[in-house]
Amino acid sequence: MVVTKGVTVLASRVRPTAALPASAAAVLDACWDVPAATAHLVMEATGLTRSTALDALTRLAETGLVTEIENARATSGYHKGRPSRRWRLNAAAGYVIGIDAGMTHIRAQLADLGGAILGDLTRHLEPPATTSERISHLGKAIEDLQARAGLAGTRAWVICVGVPAPVDRVGVSPTGINEFWDLMNPGLTRALAHYAPIIAVDNDAVLAAHAEGTVGAAREAASYVSLLASDRLGCGVVIDGTLVRGSLGGVGELHVLTHVAEIMGTDGIRPRLLERARTYARRAASGSTPEQILADDVHPWARRARTAVAREIAHVLAMCTLYGPELIIVGGAVAPHATHLVDEASDLLPSLIHAPTPRVVTSRLGGDIVVTGALASALAQARLRALELATLPQPSRSEHGAPGDPQSPTPTPKRG
């Protein structure tokens, strides 16, 4: 396991190919985040000798993973002595895909190895009726995204899919317990295997936690909870820099809230507000719809709805403190519009717990939080296994059948 910016990324160690020296992995890692790498920089980062560093850089350039660029003299940045040779990561050597695969939406992004977004797709769907329909939606989304990026017929290095179901360390969800979980993750690691050598499936709240630890509010936090709270409640948990999953990926599942009288269920902020506004609209007999009530910030019924939901969310936050976080981040598409409600819930939290009160903030990542985490996870796994992935041939698309076709060759994917 490798800890990256406060979250644990699960991926196997790189297995260098016979064509590359054992030092190549460390040298490539030293080149990954810098605009230009020299032998001196690589030596300092890896402890290798100059000759070993130069040999590894040359071999990496032969594979296309790094590119030699102009020396400092050619760019007017060097004036005396012999200029150093310079290399940088070839971001175009491969690409990754991150997907937020909800029940009624698919949000996907495609990026090169440097993290630059090359393709973007959002698709709203009717809830899938069968597992084959679910797999078909995802397969078509991947193919459309590749076409938009000008990469039709090629194969991604890594595809990471976030689903609203508990997921264990190898991308498997519990079966035969919850029909919704069975539908959301119907063996996606295998069903999508022909699209990439690494198919990583993970819980959406776990990927939200990854996003917060990588580019969000938790970059400096060692222990935090990322609470997805738009339509349904679920959380990703990082303790002492380690992403905690538990048996069958069950950490962060909040079904127990159905037994908490002050909360009564896993509905998120949006449906709770609508239900409260609906109740108040009936009482007032005003003819206003719940949406009309909530759209008016000063409407007395809207204020009452928000206060009632804030009390419920305060109890959800109190449950999250059982993990001992220093920070709780409330995220999801509703977050940018729920700052005052979350602040009100946060103000109530000290009265509900007998422990140091964690800081509570709303996420800045909005509705892209899961796809952002999926893309970050895919990039991290591509980086760890770049030497292996760069040497894999691009198979002909005709070698594979349709997604979900039991007759299609679906080799067991290497799992992150």
CSV table of C-alpha atoms in Angstrom, one decimal, residues 119-363:
chain,number,residue,atom,x,y,z
A,119,GLY,CA,-12.3,14.4,-22.5
A,120,ASP,CA,-15.4,15.1,-20.4
A,121,LEU,CA,-18.8,13.4,-20.4
A,122,THR,CA,-22.0,13.8,-18.4
A,123,ARG,CA,-25.0,11.5,-19.1
A,124,HIS,CA,-28.3,11.4,-17.2
A,125,LEU,CA,-30.0,8.0,-17.4
A,126,GLU,CA,-33.1,6.2,-16.3
A,127,PRO,CA,-32.3,3.8,-13.5
A,128,PRO,CA,-31.0,0.6,-15.0
A,129,ALA,CA,-33.4,-2.3,-14.8
A,130,THR,CA,-30.8,-5.1,-15.2
A,131,THR,CA,-27.1,-5.6,-14.6
A,132,SER,CA,-26.5,-6.0,-18.4
A,133,GLU,CA,-28.1,-2.6,-18.9
A,134,ARG,CA,-25.9,-1.1,-16.3
A,135,ILE,CA,-22.8,-2.6,-17.9
A,136,SER,CA,-23.9,-1.4,-21.3
A,137,HIS,CA,-24.4,2.2,-20.1
A,138,LEU,CA,-20.9,2.2,-18.7
A,139,GLY,CA,-19.4,0.7,-21.8
A,140,LYS,CA,-21.0,3.2,-24.1
A,141,ALA,CA,-19.9,6.1,-21.9
A,142,ILE,CA,-16.3,4.9,-22.0
A,143,GLU,CA,-16.4,4.5,-25.8
A,144,ASP,CA,-18.0,7.9,-26.3
A,145,LEU,CA,-15.5,9.6,-24.0
A,146,GLN,CA,-12.6,8.0,-25.9
A,147,ALA,CA,-14.1,9.2,-29.2
A,148,ARG,CA,-14.5,12.8,-27.9
A,149,ALA,CA,-10.8,12.7,-26.9
A,150,GLY,CA,-9.7,11.4,-30.3
A,151,LEU,CA,-8.7,8.0,-28.8
A,152,ALA,CA,-11.4,5.7,-30.2
A,153,GLY,CA,-10.2,2.1,-30.5
A,154,THR,CA,-7.4,2.6,-28.0
A,155,ARG,CA,-7.2,1.2,-24.5
A,156,ALA,CA,-6.8,3.2,-21.3
A,157,TRP,CA,-4.1,2.3,-18.8
A,158,VAL,CA,-6.5,2.5,-15.8
A,159,ILE,CA,-10.2,3.0,-15.4
A,160,CYS,CA,-11.5,3.8,-11.9
A,161,VAL,CA,-15.3,3.6,-11.4
A,162,GLY,CA,-17.0,4.9,-8.3
A,163,VAL,CA,-20.3,3.2,-7.3
A,164,PRO,CA,-22.9,3.8,-4.6
A,165,ALA,CA,-22.2,0.5,-2.8
A,166,PRO,CA,-19.7,-0.9,-0.4
A,167,VAL,CA,-16.6,-2.2,-2.2
A,168,ASP,CA,-13.7,-4.3,-0.8
A,169,ARG,CA,-10.0,-3.9,-1.6
A,170,VAL,CA,-10.3,-5.8,-4.9
A,171,GLY,CA,-13.3,-4.0,-6.3
A,172,VAL,CA,-16.0,-6.5,-5.2
A,173,SER,CA,-19.3,-5.6,-3.4
A,174,PRO,CA,-21.2,-7.9,-1.1
A,175,THR,CA,-23.7,-10.0,-3.1
A,176,GLY,CA,-27.1,-11.4,-2.1
A,177,ILE,CA,-27.6,-8.8,0.7
A,178,ASN,CA,-28.9,-5.7,-1.1
A,179,GLU,CA,-30.4,-5.8,-4.6
A,180,PHE,CA,-29.3,-2.1,-5.1
A,181,TRP,CA,-25.7,-3.1,-4.4
A,182,ASP,CA,-25.9,-6.0,-6.8
A,183,LEU,CA,-27.2,-3.7,-9.5
A,184,MET,CA,-24.7,-0.9,-8.9
A,185,ASN,CA,-21.6,-3.2,-9.0
A,186,PRO,CA,-22.4,-6.3,-11.0
A,187,GLY,CA,-18.8,-7.5,-11.2
A,188,LEU,CA,-17.6,-4.4,-13.0
A,189,THR,CA,-13.9,-5.3,-12.7
A,190,ARG,CA,-14.5,-8.3,-15.0
A,191,ALA,CA,-17.3,-6.8,-17.1
A,192,LEU,CA,-15.2,-3.8,-18.2
A,193,ALA,CA,-11.8,-5.6,-18.3
A,194,HIS,CA,-11.3,-5.3,-22.1
A,195,TYR,CA,-11.3,-1.5,-21.8
A,196,ALA,CA,-8.1,-1.3,-19.7
A,197,PRO,CA,-5.6,-3.6,-18.1
A,198,ILE,CA,-6.5,-2.2,-14.7
A,199,ILE,CA,-10.2,-1.7,-13.8
A,200,ALA,CA,-10.5,-0.3,-10.3
A,201,VAL,CA,-14.0,-0.2,-8.7
A,202,ASP,CA,-14.5,1.7,-5.5
A,203,ASN,CA,-17.2,3.2,-3.3
A,204,ASP,CA,-18.2,6.7,-4.3
A,205,ALA,CA,-17.7,8.2,-0.8
A,206,VAL,CA,-14.2,6.6,-0.6
A,207,LEU,CA,-13.3,8.3,-3.8
A,208,ALA,CA,-14.7,11.5,-2.5
A,209,ALA,CA,-12.3,11.2,0.5
A,210,HIS,CA,-9.5,10.6,-2.0
A,211,ALA,CA,-10.4,13.8,-3.8
A,212,GLU,CA,-10.5,15.8,-0.6
A,213,GLY,CA,-7.1,14.4,0.4
A,214,THR,CA,-5.6,15.1,-3.0
A,215,VAL,CA,-7.0,18.4,-4.2
A,216,GLY,CA,-9.6,19.4,-1.6
A,217,ALA,CA,-10.0,20.5,2.0
A,218,ALA,CA,-8.2,17.6,3.6
A,219,ARG,CA,-4.7,18.0,2.0
A,220,GLU,CA,-3.2,18.8,5.4
A,221,ALA,CA,-5.4,16.5,7.5
A,222,ALA,CA,-4.2,13.1,8.8
A,223,SER,CA,-7.7,12.0,10.1
A,224,TYR,CA,-10.9,13.1,8.4
A,225,VAL,CA,-14.3,12.0,7.2
A,226,SER,CA,-15.7,13.0,3.8
A,227,LEU,CA,-19.5,12.9,4.1
A,228,LEU,CA,-21.4,12.7,0.8
A,229,ALA,CA,-24.8,14.3,1.6
A,230,SER,CA,-26.7,15.3,-1.5
A,231,ASP,CA,-29.2,12.5,-2.2
A,232,ARG,CA,-27.9,9.7,0.1
A,233,LEU,CA,-25.6,9.7,3.1
A,234,GLY,CA,-22.3,7.9,3.0
A,235,CYS,CA,-18.8,8.6,4.1
A,236,GLY,CA,-15.2,7.9,3.3
A,237,VAL,CA,-12.9,7.6,6.4
A,238,VAL,CA,-9.2,8.4,6.6
A,239,ILE,CA,-7.5,7.7,10.0
A,240,ASP,CA,-3.8,8.6,10.6
A,241,GLY,CA,-3.3,8.9,6.8
A,242,THR,CA,-4.8,5.5,6.0
A,243,LEU,CA,-8.0,5.0,4.1
A,244,VAL,CA,-10.1,2.6,6.3
A,245,ARG,CA,-12.4,0.1,4.5
A,246,GLY,CA,-13.1,-2.7,6.9
A,247,SER,CA,-14.7,-6.1,6.1
A,248,LEU,CA,-16.4,-6.0,2.7
A,249,GLY,CA,-15.8,-2.3,2.4
A,250,GLY,CA,-18.4,-1.6,5.1
A,251,VAL,CA,-16.7,1.3,6.9
A,252,GLY,CA,-18.6,4.4,6.0
A,253,GLU,CA,-21.9,2.7,5.2
A,254,LEU,CA,-24.6,4.5,7.2
A,255,HIS,CA,-27.6,2.2,7.0
A,256,VAL,CA,-27.5,2.1,10.8
A,257,LEU,CA,-29.0,5.7,10.7
A,258,THR,CA,-32.4,4.2,10.0
A,259,HIS,CA,-32.4,3.2,13.7
A,260,VAL,CA,-31.4,6.6,15.0
A,261,ALA,CA,-34.6,8.4,15.9
A,262,GLU,CA,-33.2,11.9,15.3
A,263,ILE,CA,-32.1,11.0,11.7
A,264,MET,CA,-34.3,8.0,10.6
A,265,GLY,CA,-32.7,7.1,7.3
A,266,THR,CA,-29.9,7.7,4.8
A,267,ASP,CA,-31.6,10.4,2.8
A,268,GLY,CA,-29.3,13.3,2.0
A,269,ILE,CA,-29.8,17.0,2.4
A,270,ARG,CA,-31.8,17.5,-0.8
A,271,PRO,CA,-34.6,15.0,-0.2
A,272,ARG,CA,-34.8,16.0,3.5
A,273,LEU,CA,-35.3,19.6,2.5
A,274,LEU,CA,-37.9,18.7,-0.1
A,275,GLU,CA,-39.8,16.5,2.4
A,276,ARG,CA,-39.8,19.2,5.1
A,277,ALA,CA,-41.0,21.9,2.6
A,278,ARG,CA,-43.7,19.5,1.3
A,279,THR,CA,-45.0,19.1,4.8
A,280,TYR,CA,-45.0,22.8,5.5
A,281,ALA,CA,-46.7,23.5,2.1
A,282,ARG,CA,-49.5,21.2,3.1
A,283,ARG,CA,-49.9,22.9,6.4
A,284,ALA,CA,-49.9,26.3,5.0
A,285,ALA,CA,-52.3,25.3,2.1
A,286,SER,CA,-50.6,28.0,0.1
A,287,GLY,CA,-50.5,26.2,-3.2
A,288,SER,CA,-46.7,26.7,-3.3
A,289,THR,CA,-44.6,23.7,-4.4
A,290,PRO,CA,-41.7,22.6,-2.2
A,291,GLU,CA,-39.2,23.8,-4.8
A,292,GLN,CA,-40.9,27.3,-4.8
A,293,ILE,CA,-40.7,27.4,-1.0
A,294,LEU,CA,-37.0,26.5,-0.9
A,295,ALA,CA,-36.1,28.9,-3.7
A,296,ASP,CA,-37.1,31.8,-1.5
A,297,ASP,CA,-34.3,32.3,1.1
A,298,VAL,CA,-36.5,34.5,3.3
A,299,HIS,CA,-39.6,32.4,3.2
A,300,PRO,CA,-40.5,31.4,6.8
A,301,TRP,CA,-41.2,27.9,5.8
A,302,ALA,CA,-37.9,27.6,4.0
A,303,ARG,CA,-36.1,28.8,7.1
A,304,ARG,CA,-38.0,26.3,9.2
A,305,ALA,CA,-37.2,23.5,6.7
A,306,ARG,CA,-33.5,24.3,6.8
A,307,THR,CA,-33.3,24.5,10.6
A,308,ALA,CA,-35.0,21.2,10.9
A,309,VAL,CA,-32.7,19.5,8.5
A,310,ALA,CA,-29.7,21.2,10.1
A,311,ARG,CA,-30.6,19.5,13.4
A,312,GLU,CA,-30.8,16.1,11.6
A,313,ILE,CA,-27.4,16.6,9.9
A,314,ALA,CA,-25.9,17.6,13.2
A,315,HIS,CA,-26.8,14.2,14.5
A,316,VAL,CA,-25.2,12.6,11.4
A,317,LEU,CA,-22.0,14.6,12.1
A,318,ALA,CA,-22.1,13.4,15.7
A,319,MET,CA,-22.1,9.8,14.3
A,320,CYS,CA,-19.1,10.6,12.2
A,321,THR,CA,-17.1,11.7,15.3
A,322,LEU,CA,-17.0,8.0,16.3
A,323,TYR,CA,-14.1,7.7,13.9
A,324,GLY,CA,-12.2,10.4,15.8
A,325,PRO,CA,-11.6,12.8,12.9
A,326,GLU,CA,-10.0,16.2,13.1
A,327,LEU,CA,-12.0,17.4,10.1
A,328,ILE,CA,-15.4,16.5,8.6
A,329,ILE,CA,-16.1,17.6,5.0
A,330,VAL,CA,-19.7,17.7,3.8
A,331,GLY,CA,-19.6,17.2,0.0
A,332,GLY,CA,-21.6,16.4,-3.0
A,333,ALA,CA,-23.6,18.5,-5.6
A,334,VAL,CA,-25.6,20.1,-2.8
A,335,ALA,CA,-22.6,21.3,-0.8
A,336,PRO,CA,-22.1,24.7,-2.6
A,337,HIS,CA,-25.8,25.6,-1.8
A,338,ALA,CA,-25.8,24.3,1.7
A,339,THR,CA,-23.1,26.2,3.4
A,340,HIS,CA,-25.4,28.0,5.9
A,341,LEU,CA,-27.2,24.8,6.7
A,342,VAL,CA,-23.9,22.9,7.4
A,343,ASP,CA,-22.7,25.8,9.5
A,344,GLU,CA,-25.9,25.6,11.6
A,345,ALA,CA,-25.4,21.9,12.0
A,346,SER,CA,-21.8,22.4,13.0
A,347,ASP,CA,-22.8,24.9,15.7
A,348,LEU,CA,-25.1,22.3,17.2
A,349,LEU,CA,-22.5,19.6,17.2
A,350,PRO,CA,-20.7,20.4,20.5
A,351,SER,CA,-23.9,19.9,22.4
A,352,LEU,CA,-24.3,16.4,21.0
A,353,ILE,CA,-20.8,14.9,21.8
A,354,HIS,CA,-18.5,14.5,24.7
A,355,ALA,CA,-15.2,14.8,22.8
A,356,PRO,CA,-13.1,17.4,21.1
A,357,THR,CA,-15.3,18.9,18.3
A,358,PRO,CA,-13.8,18.4,14.8
A,359,ARG,CA,-13.8,21.2,12.3
A,360,VAL,CA,-16.7,21.0,9.8
A,361,VAL,CA,-16.5,22.5,6.4
A,362,THR,CA,-18.4,22.2,3.1
A,363,SER,CA,-16.5,20.8,0.1
